[in-house]
PDB file of C-alpha atoms in Angstrom:
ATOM      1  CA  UNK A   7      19.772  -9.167 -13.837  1.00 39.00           C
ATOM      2  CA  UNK A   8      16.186 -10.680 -14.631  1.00 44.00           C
ATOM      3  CA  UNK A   9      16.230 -10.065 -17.606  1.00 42.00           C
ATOM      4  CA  UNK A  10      19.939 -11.149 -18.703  1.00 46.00           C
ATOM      5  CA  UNK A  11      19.126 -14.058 -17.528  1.00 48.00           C
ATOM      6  CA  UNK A  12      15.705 -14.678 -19.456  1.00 66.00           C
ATOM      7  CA  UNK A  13      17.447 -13.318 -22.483  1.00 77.00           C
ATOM      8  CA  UNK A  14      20.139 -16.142 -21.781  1.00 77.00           C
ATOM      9  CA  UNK A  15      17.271 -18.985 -21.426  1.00 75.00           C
ATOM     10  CA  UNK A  16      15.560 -17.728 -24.776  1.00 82.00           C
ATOM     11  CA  UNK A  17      19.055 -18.206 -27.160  1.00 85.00           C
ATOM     12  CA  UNK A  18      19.826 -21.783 -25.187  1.00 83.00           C
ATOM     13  CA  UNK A  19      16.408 -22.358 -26.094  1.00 84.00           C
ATOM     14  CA  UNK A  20      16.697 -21.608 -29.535  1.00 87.00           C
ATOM     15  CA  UNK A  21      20.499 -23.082 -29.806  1.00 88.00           C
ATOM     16  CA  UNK A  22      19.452 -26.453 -27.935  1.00 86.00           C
ATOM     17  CA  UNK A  23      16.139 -26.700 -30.795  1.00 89.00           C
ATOM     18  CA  UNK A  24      18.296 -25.249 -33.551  1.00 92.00           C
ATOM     19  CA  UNK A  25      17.906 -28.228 -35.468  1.00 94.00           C
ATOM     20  CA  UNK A  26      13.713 -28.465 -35.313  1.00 93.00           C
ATOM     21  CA  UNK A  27      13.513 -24.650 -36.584  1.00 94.00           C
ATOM     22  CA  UNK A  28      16.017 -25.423 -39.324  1.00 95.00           C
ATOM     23  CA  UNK A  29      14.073 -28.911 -40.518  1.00 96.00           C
ATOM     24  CA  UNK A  30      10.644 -27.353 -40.230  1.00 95.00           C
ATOM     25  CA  UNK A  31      11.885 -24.035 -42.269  1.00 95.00           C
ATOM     26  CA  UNK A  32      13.272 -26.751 -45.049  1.00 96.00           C
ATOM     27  CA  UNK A  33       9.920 -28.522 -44.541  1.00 96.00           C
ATOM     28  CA  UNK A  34       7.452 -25.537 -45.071  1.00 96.00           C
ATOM     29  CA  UNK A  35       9.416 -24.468 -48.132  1.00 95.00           C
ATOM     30  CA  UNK A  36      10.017 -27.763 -49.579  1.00 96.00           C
ATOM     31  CA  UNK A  37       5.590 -27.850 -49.166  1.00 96.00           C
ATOM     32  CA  UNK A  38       5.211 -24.539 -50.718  1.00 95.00           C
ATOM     33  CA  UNK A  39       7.315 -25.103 -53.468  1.00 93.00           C
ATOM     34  CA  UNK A  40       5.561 -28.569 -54.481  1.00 95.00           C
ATOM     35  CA  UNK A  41       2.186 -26.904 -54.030  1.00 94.00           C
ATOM     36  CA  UNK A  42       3.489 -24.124 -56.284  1.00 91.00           C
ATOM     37  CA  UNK A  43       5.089 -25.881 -58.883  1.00 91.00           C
ATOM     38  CA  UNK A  44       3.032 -29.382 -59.109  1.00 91.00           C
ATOM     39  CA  UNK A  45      -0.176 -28.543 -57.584  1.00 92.00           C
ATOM     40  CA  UNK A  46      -1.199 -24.524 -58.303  1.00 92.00           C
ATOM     41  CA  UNK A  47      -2.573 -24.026 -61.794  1.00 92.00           C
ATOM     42  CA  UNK A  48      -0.422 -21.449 -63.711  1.00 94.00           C
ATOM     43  CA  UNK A  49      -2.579 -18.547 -64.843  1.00 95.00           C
ATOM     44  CA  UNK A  50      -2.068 -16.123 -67.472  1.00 96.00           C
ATOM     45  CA  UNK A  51      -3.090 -12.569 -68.491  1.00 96.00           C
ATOM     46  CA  UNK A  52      -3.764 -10.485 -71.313  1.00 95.00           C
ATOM     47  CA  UNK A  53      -4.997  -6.880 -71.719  1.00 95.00           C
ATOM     48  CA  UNK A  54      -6.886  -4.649 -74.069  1.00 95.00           C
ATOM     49  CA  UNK A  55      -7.189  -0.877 -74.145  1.00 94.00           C
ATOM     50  CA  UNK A  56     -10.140   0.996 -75.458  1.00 93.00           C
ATOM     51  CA  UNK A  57     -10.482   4.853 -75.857  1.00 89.00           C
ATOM     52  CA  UNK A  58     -13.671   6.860 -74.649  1.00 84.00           C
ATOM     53  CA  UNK A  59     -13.878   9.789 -76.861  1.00 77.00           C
ATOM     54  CA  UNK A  60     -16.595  12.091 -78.435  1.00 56.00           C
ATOM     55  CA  UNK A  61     -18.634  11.286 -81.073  1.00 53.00           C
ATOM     56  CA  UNK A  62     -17.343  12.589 -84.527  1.00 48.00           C
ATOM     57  CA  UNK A  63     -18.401  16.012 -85.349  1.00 47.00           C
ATOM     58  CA  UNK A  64     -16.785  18.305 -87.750  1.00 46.00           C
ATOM     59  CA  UNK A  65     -14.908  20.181 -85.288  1.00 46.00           C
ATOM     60  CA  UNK A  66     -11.372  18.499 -84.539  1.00 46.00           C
ATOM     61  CA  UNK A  67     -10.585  19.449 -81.821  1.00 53.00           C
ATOM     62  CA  UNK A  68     -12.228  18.735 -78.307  1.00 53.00           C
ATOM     63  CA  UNK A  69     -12.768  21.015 -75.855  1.00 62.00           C
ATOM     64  CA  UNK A  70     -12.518  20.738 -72.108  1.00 67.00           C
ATOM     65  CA  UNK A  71     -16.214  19.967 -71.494  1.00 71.00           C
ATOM     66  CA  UNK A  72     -16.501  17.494 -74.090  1.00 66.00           C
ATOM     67  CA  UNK A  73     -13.270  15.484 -72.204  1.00 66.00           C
ATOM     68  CA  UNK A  74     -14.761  15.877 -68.365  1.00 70.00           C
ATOM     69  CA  UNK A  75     -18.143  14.211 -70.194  1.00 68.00           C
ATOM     70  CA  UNK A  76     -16.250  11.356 -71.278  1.00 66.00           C
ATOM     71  CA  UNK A  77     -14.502  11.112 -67.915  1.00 72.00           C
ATOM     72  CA  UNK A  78     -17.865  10.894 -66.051  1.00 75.00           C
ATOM     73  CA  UNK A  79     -19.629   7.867 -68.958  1.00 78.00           C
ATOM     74  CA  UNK A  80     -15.917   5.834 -68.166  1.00 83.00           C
ATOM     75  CA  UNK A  81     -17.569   4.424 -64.856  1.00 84.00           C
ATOM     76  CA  UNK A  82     -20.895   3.968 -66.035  1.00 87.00           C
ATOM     77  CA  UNK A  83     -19.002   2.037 -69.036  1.00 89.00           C
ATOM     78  CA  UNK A  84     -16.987   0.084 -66.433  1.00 90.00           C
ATOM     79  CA  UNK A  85     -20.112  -1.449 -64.850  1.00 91.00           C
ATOM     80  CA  UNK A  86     -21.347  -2.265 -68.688  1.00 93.00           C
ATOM     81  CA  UNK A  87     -18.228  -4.041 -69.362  1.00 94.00           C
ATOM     82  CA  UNK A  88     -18.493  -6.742 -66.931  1.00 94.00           C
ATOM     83  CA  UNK A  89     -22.252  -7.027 -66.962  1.00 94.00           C
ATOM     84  CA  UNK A  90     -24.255 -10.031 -68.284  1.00 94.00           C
ATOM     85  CA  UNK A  91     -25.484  -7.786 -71.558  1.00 93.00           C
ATOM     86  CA  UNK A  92     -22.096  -8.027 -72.424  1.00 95.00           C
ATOM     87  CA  UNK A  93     -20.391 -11.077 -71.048  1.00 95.00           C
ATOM     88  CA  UNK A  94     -23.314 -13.459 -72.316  1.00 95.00           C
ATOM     89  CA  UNK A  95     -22.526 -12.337 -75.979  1.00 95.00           C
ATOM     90  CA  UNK A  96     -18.463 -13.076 -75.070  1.00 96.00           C
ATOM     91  CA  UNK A  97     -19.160 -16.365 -74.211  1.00 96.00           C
ATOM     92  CA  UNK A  98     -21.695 -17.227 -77.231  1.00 95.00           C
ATOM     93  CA  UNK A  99     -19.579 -15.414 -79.499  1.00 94.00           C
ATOM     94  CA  UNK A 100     -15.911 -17.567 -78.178  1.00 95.00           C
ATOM     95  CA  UNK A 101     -18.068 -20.542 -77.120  1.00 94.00           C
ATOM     96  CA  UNK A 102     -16.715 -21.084 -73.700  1.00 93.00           C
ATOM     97  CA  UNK A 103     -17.957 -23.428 -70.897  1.00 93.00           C
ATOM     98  CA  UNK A 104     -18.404 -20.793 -68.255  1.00 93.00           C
ATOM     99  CA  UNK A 105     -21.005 -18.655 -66.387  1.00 94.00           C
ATOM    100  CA  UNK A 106     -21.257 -14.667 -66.741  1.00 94.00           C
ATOM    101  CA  UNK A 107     -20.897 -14.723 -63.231  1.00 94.00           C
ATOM    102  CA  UNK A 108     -17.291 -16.769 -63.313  1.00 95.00           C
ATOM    103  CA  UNK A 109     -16.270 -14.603 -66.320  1.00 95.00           C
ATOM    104  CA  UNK A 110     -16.832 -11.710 -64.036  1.00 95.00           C
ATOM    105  CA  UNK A 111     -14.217 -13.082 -61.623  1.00 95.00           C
ATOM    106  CA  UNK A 112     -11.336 -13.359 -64.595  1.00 95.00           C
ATOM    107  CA  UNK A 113     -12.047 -10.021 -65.695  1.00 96.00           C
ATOM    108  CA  UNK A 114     -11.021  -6.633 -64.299  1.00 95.00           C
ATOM    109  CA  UNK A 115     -11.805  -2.786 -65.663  1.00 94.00           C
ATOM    110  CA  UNK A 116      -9.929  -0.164 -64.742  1.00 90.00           C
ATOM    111  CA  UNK A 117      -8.605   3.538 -66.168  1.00 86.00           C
ATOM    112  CA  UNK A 118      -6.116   5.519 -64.823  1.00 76.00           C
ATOM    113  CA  UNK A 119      -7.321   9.078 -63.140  1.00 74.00           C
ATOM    114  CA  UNK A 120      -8.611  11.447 -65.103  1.00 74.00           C
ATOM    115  CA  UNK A 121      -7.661   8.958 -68.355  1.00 80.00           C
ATOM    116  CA  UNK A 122     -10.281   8.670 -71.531  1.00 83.00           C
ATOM    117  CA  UNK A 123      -8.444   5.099 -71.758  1.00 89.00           C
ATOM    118  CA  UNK A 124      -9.806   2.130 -70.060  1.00 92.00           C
ATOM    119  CA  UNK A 125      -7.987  -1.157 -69.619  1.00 94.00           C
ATOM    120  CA  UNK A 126      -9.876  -4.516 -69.927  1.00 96.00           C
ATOM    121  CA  UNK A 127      -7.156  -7.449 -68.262  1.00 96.00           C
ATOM    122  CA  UNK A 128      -8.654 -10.827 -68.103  1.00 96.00           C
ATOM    123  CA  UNK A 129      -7.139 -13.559 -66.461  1.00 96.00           C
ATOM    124  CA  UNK A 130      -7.067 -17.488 -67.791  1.00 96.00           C
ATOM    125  CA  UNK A 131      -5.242 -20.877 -67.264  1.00 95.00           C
ATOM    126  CA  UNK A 132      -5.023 -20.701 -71.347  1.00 95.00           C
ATOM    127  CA  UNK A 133      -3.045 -17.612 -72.815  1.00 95.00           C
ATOM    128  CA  UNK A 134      -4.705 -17.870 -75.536  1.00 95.00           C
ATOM    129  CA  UNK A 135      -8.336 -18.054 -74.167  1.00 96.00           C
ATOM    130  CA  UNK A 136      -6.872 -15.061 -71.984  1.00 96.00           C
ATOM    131  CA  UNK A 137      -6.065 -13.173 -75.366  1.00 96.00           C
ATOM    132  CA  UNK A 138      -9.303 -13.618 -77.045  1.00 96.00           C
ATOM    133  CA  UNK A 139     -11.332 -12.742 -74.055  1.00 96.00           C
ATOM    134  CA  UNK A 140     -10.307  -9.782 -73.382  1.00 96.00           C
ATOM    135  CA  UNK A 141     -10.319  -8.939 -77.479  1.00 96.00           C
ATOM    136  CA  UNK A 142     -13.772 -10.228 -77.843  1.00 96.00           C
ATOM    137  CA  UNK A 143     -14.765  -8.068 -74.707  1.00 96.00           C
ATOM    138  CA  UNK A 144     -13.846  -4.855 -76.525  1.00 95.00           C
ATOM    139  CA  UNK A 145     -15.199  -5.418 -79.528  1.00 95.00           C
ATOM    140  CA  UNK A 146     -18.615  -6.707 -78.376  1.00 95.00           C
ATOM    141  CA  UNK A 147     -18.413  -3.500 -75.788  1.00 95.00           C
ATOM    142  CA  UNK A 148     -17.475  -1.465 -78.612  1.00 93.00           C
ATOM    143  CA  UNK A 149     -20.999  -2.293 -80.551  1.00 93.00           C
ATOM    144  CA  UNK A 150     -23.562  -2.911 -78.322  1.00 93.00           C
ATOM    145  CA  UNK A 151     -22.645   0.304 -76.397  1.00 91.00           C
ATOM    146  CA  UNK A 152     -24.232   2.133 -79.890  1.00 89.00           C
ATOM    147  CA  UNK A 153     -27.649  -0.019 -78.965  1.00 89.00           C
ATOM    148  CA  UNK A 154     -27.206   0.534 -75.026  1.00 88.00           C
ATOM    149  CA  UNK A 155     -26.447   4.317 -75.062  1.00 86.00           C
ATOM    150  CA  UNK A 156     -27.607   5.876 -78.603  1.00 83.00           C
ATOM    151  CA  UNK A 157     -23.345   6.928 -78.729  1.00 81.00           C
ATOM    152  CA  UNK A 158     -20.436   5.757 -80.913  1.00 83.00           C
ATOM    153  CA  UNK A 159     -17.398   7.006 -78.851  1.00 83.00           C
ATOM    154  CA  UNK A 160     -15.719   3.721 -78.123  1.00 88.00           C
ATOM    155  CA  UNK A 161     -12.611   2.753 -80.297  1.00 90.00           C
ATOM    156  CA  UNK A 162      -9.796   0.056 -79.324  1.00 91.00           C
ATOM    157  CA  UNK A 163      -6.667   1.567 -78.745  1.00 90.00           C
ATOM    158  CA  UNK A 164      -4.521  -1.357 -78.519  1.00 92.00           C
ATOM    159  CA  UNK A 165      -5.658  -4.807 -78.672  1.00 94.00           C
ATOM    160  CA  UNK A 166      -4.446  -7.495 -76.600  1.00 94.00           C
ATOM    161  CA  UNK A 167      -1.788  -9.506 -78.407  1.00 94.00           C
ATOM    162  CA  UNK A 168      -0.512 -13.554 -77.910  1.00 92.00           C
ATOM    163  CA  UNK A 169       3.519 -13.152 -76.814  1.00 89.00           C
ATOM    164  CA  UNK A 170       5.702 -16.122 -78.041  1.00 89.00           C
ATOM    165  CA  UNK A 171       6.505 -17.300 -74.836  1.00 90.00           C
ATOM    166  CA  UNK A 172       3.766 -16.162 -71.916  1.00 90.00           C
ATOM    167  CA  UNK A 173       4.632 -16.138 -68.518  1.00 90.00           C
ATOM    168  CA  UNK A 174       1.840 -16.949 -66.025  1.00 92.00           C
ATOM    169  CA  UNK A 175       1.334 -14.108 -63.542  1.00 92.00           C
ATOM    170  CA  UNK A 176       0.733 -16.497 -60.614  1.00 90.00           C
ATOM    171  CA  UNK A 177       1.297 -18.577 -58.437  1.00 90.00           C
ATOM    172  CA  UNK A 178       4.515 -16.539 -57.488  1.00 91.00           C
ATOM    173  CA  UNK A 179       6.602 -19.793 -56.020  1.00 92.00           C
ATOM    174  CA  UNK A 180       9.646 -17.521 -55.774  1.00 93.00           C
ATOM    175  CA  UNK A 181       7.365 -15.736 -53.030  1.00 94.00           C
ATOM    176  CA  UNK A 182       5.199 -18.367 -51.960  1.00 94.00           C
ATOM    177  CA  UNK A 183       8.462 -20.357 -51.038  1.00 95.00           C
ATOM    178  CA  UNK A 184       9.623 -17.251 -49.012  1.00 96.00           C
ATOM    179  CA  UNK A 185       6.320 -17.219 -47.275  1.00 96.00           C
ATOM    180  CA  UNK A 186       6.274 -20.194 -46.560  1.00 95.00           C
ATOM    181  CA  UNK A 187      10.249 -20.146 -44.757  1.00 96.00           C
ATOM    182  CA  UNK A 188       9.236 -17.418 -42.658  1.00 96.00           C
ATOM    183  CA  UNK A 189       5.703 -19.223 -41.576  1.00 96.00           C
ATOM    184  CA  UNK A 190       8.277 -22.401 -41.272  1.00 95.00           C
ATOM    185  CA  UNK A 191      10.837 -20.614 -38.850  1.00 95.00           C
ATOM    186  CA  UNK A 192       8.097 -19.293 -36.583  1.00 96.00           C
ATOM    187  CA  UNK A 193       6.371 -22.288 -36.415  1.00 95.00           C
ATOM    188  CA  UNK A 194       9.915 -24.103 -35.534  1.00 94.00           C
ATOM    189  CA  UNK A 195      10.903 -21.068 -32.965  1.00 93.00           C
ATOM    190  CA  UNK A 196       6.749 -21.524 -30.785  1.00 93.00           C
ATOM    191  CA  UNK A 197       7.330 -25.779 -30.737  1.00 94.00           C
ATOM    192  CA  UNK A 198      10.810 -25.206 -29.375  1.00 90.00           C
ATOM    193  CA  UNK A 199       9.457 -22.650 -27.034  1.00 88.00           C
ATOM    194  CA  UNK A 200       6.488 -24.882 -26.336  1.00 90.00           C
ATOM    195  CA  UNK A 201       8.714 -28.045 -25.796  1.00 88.00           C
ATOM    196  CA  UNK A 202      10.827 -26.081 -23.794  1.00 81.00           C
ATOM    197  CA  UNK A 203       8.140 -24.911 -21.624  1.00 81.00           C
ATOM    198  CA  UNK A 204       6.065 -28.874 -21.485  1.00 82.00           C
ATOM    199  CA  UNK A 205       9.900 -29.752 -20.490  1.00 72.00           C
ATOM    200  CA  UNK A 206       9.325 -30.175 -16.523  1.00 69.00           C
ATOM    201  CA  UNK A 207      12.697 -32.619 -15.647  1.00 70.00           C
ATOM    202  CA  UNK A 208      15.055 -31.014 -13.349  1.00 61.00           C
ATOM    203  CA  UNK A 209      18.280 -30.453 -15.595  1.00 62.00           C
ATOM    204  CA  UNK A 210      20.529 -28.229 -12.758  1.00 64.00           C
ATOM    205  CA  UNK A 211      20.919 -26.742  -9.416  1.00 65.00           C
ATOM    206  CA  UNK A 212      18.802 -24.116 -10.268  1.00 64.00           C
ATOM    207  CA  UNK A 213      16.007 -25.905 -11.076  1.00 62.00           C
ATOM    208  CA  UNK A 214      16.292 -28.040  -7.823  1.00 61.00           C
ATOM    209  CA  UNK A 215      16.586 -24.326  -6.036  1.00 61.00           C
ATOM    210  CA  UNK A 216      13.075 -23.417  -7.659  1.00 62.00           C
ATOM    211  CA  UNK A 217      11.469 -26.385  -7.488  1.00 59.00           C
ATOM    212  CA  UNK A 218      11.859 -27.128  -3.947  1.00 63.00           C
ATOM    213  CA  UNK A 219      12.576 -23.285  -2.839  1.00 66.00           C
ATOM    214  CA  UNK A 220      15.127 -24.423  -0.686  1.00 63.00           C
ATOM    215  CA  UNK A 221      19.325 -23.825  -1.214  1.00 70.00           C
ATOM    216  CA  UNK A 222      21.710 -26.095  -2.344  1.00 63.00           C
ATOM    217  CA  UNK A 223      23.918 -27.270   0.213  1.00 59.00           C
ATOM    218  CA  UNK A 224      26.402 -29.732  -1.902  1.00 60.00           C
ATOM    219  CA  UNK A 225      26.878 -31.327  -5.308  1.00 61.00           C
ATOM    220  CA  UNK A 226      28.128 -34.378  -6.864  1.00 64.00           C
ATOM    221  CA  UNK A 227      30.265 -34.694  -9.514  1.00 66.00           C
ATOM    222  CA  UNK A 228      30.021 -36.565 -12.651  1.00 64.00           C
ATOM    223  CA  UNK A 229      32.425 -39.084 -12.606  1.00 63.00           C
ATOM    224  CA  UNK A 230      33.744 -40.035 -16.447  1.00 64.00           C
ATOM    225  CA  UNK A 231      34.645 -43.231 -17.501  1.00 65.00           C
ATOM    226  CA  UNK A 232      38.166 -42.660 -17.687  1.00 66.00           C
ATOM    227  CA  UNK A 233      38.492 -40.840 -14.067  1.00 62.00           C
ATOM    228  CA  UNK A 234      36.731 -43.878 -13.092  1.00 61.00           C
ATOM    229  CA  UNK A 235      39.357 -46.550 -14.703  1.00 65.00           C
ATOM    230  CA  UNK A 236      41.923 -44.217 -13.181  1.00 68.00           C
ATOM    231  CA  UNK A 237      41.025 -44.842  -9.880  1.00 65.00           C
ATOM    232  CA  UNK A 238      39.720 -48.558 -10.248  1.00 62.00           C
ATOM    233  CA  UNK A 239      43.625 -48.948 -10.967  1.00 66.00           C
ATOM    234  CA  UNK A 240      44.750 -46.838  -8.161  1.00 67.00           C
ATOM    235  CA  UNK A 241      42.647 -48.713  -6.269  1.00 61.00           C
ATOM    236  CA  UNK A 242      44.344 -52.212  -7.306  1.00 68.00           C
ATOM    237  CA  UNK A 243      47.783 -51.110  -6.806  1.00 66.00           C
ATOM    238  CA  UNK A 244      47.293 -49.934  -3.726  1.00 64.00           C
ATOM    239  CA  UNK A 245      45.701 -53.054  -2.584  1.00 65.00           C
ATOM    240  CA  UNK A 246      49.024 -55.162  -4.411  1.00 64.00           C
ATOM    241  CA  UNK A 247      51.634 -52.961  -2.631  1.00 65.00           C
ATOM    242  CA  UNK A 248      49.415 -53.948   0.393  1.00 59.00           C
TER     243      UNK A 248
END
């Protein structure tokens, strides 16, 4: 019985505050959709795709030991990528205001398991800068790995290419505006609870009962305004008739 009754306080809780959940939900997403669309700088990203593979010979085909060597020089060639040896000569070569160390940040290497490809993706407010980046990246990779290493086994596979119409990859306000409704309806739902619970005026019987921890012996009834002309007239022709 407890509990039907708490679960009975919590939805006149949440019916009598309905409207504070439903304006703060509004209000978080209207925030997070401003901050999204006026405020968040869109940013952009391109990729490149270079191929570890063995240096020429005359055989033409590879064997299995050749491949599982390439394999093991991809993560030593992932660290070379994004190292200053490289990155200084990307931002000489593309003349960009930046620091190896906030290039670093924009760029990401990866290959999928047990792939000979790797992918460079770079991310920029400017497409374009995004583009040439990660192009410049590969190709400076691509030549100073021959002074780094003594090998030549580095070709671009597919270089990253300026679309007609880029899209940035985030913010997300579709999402951030969904985040933000559900941070916005729990925030409404804990200040109704919290007003709810700050809320110490005696609204019923019930609360007199707990209050004073004594029963209630009578009540009075609220009298309307229109039982109350009823019997103000009732009253006067009583008093005429006297």
């Amino acid at each position: 019985m407890e509990e039907t009754i708490s679960l009975q306080d919590l939805f006149k809780t949440l019916k009598k505050r309905l409207a504070l959940i439903i304006v703060m939900t509004i209000l978080a997403v209207t925030i997070s959709g401003v901050v999204s669309f006026l405020l968040l700088t869109p940013v952009y990203q391109s990729s490149t795709q270079i191929l570890v593979n063995q240096e020429k010979t005359d055989a033409t085909n590879f064997n299995s030991q050749e491949i599982q060597a390439n394999l093991q020089l991809i993560n030593t060639y992932n660290v070379i990528i994004k190292s200053p040896a490289i990155l200084t000569l990307v931002i000489e070569e593309l003349d960009l205001d930046t620091t190896t160390g906030a290039l670093t940040e924009q760029i990401t290497v990866n290959n999928a398991e047990n792939s000979q490809v790797v992918n460079i993706t770079v991310q920029d407010p400017d497409p374009k800068r995004a583009v040439d980046i990660a192009n410049m990246t590969a190709e400076v990779f691509q030549t100073e790995i021959k002074n780094l290493m003594k090998v030549d086994n580095v070709s671009v596979l597919t270089p990253a290419i300026l679309s007609d119409n880029p899209s940035p990859v985030k913010p997300n306000p579709m999402l951030n505006m969904a985040i933000g409704a559900v941070i916005g309806l729990m925030l409404g739902v804990g200040i109704a609870f919290l007003l709810e619970y700050l809320d110490t005026t005696v609204k019923n019987e019930q609360n007199v009962e707990d209050v004073l921890n004594l029963p209630v012996l009578g009540l009075i009834s609220v009298i309307s305004d229109k039982d109350l002309k009823s019997t103000k007239l009732e009253v006067t022709s009583r008093r005429k008739r006297a």
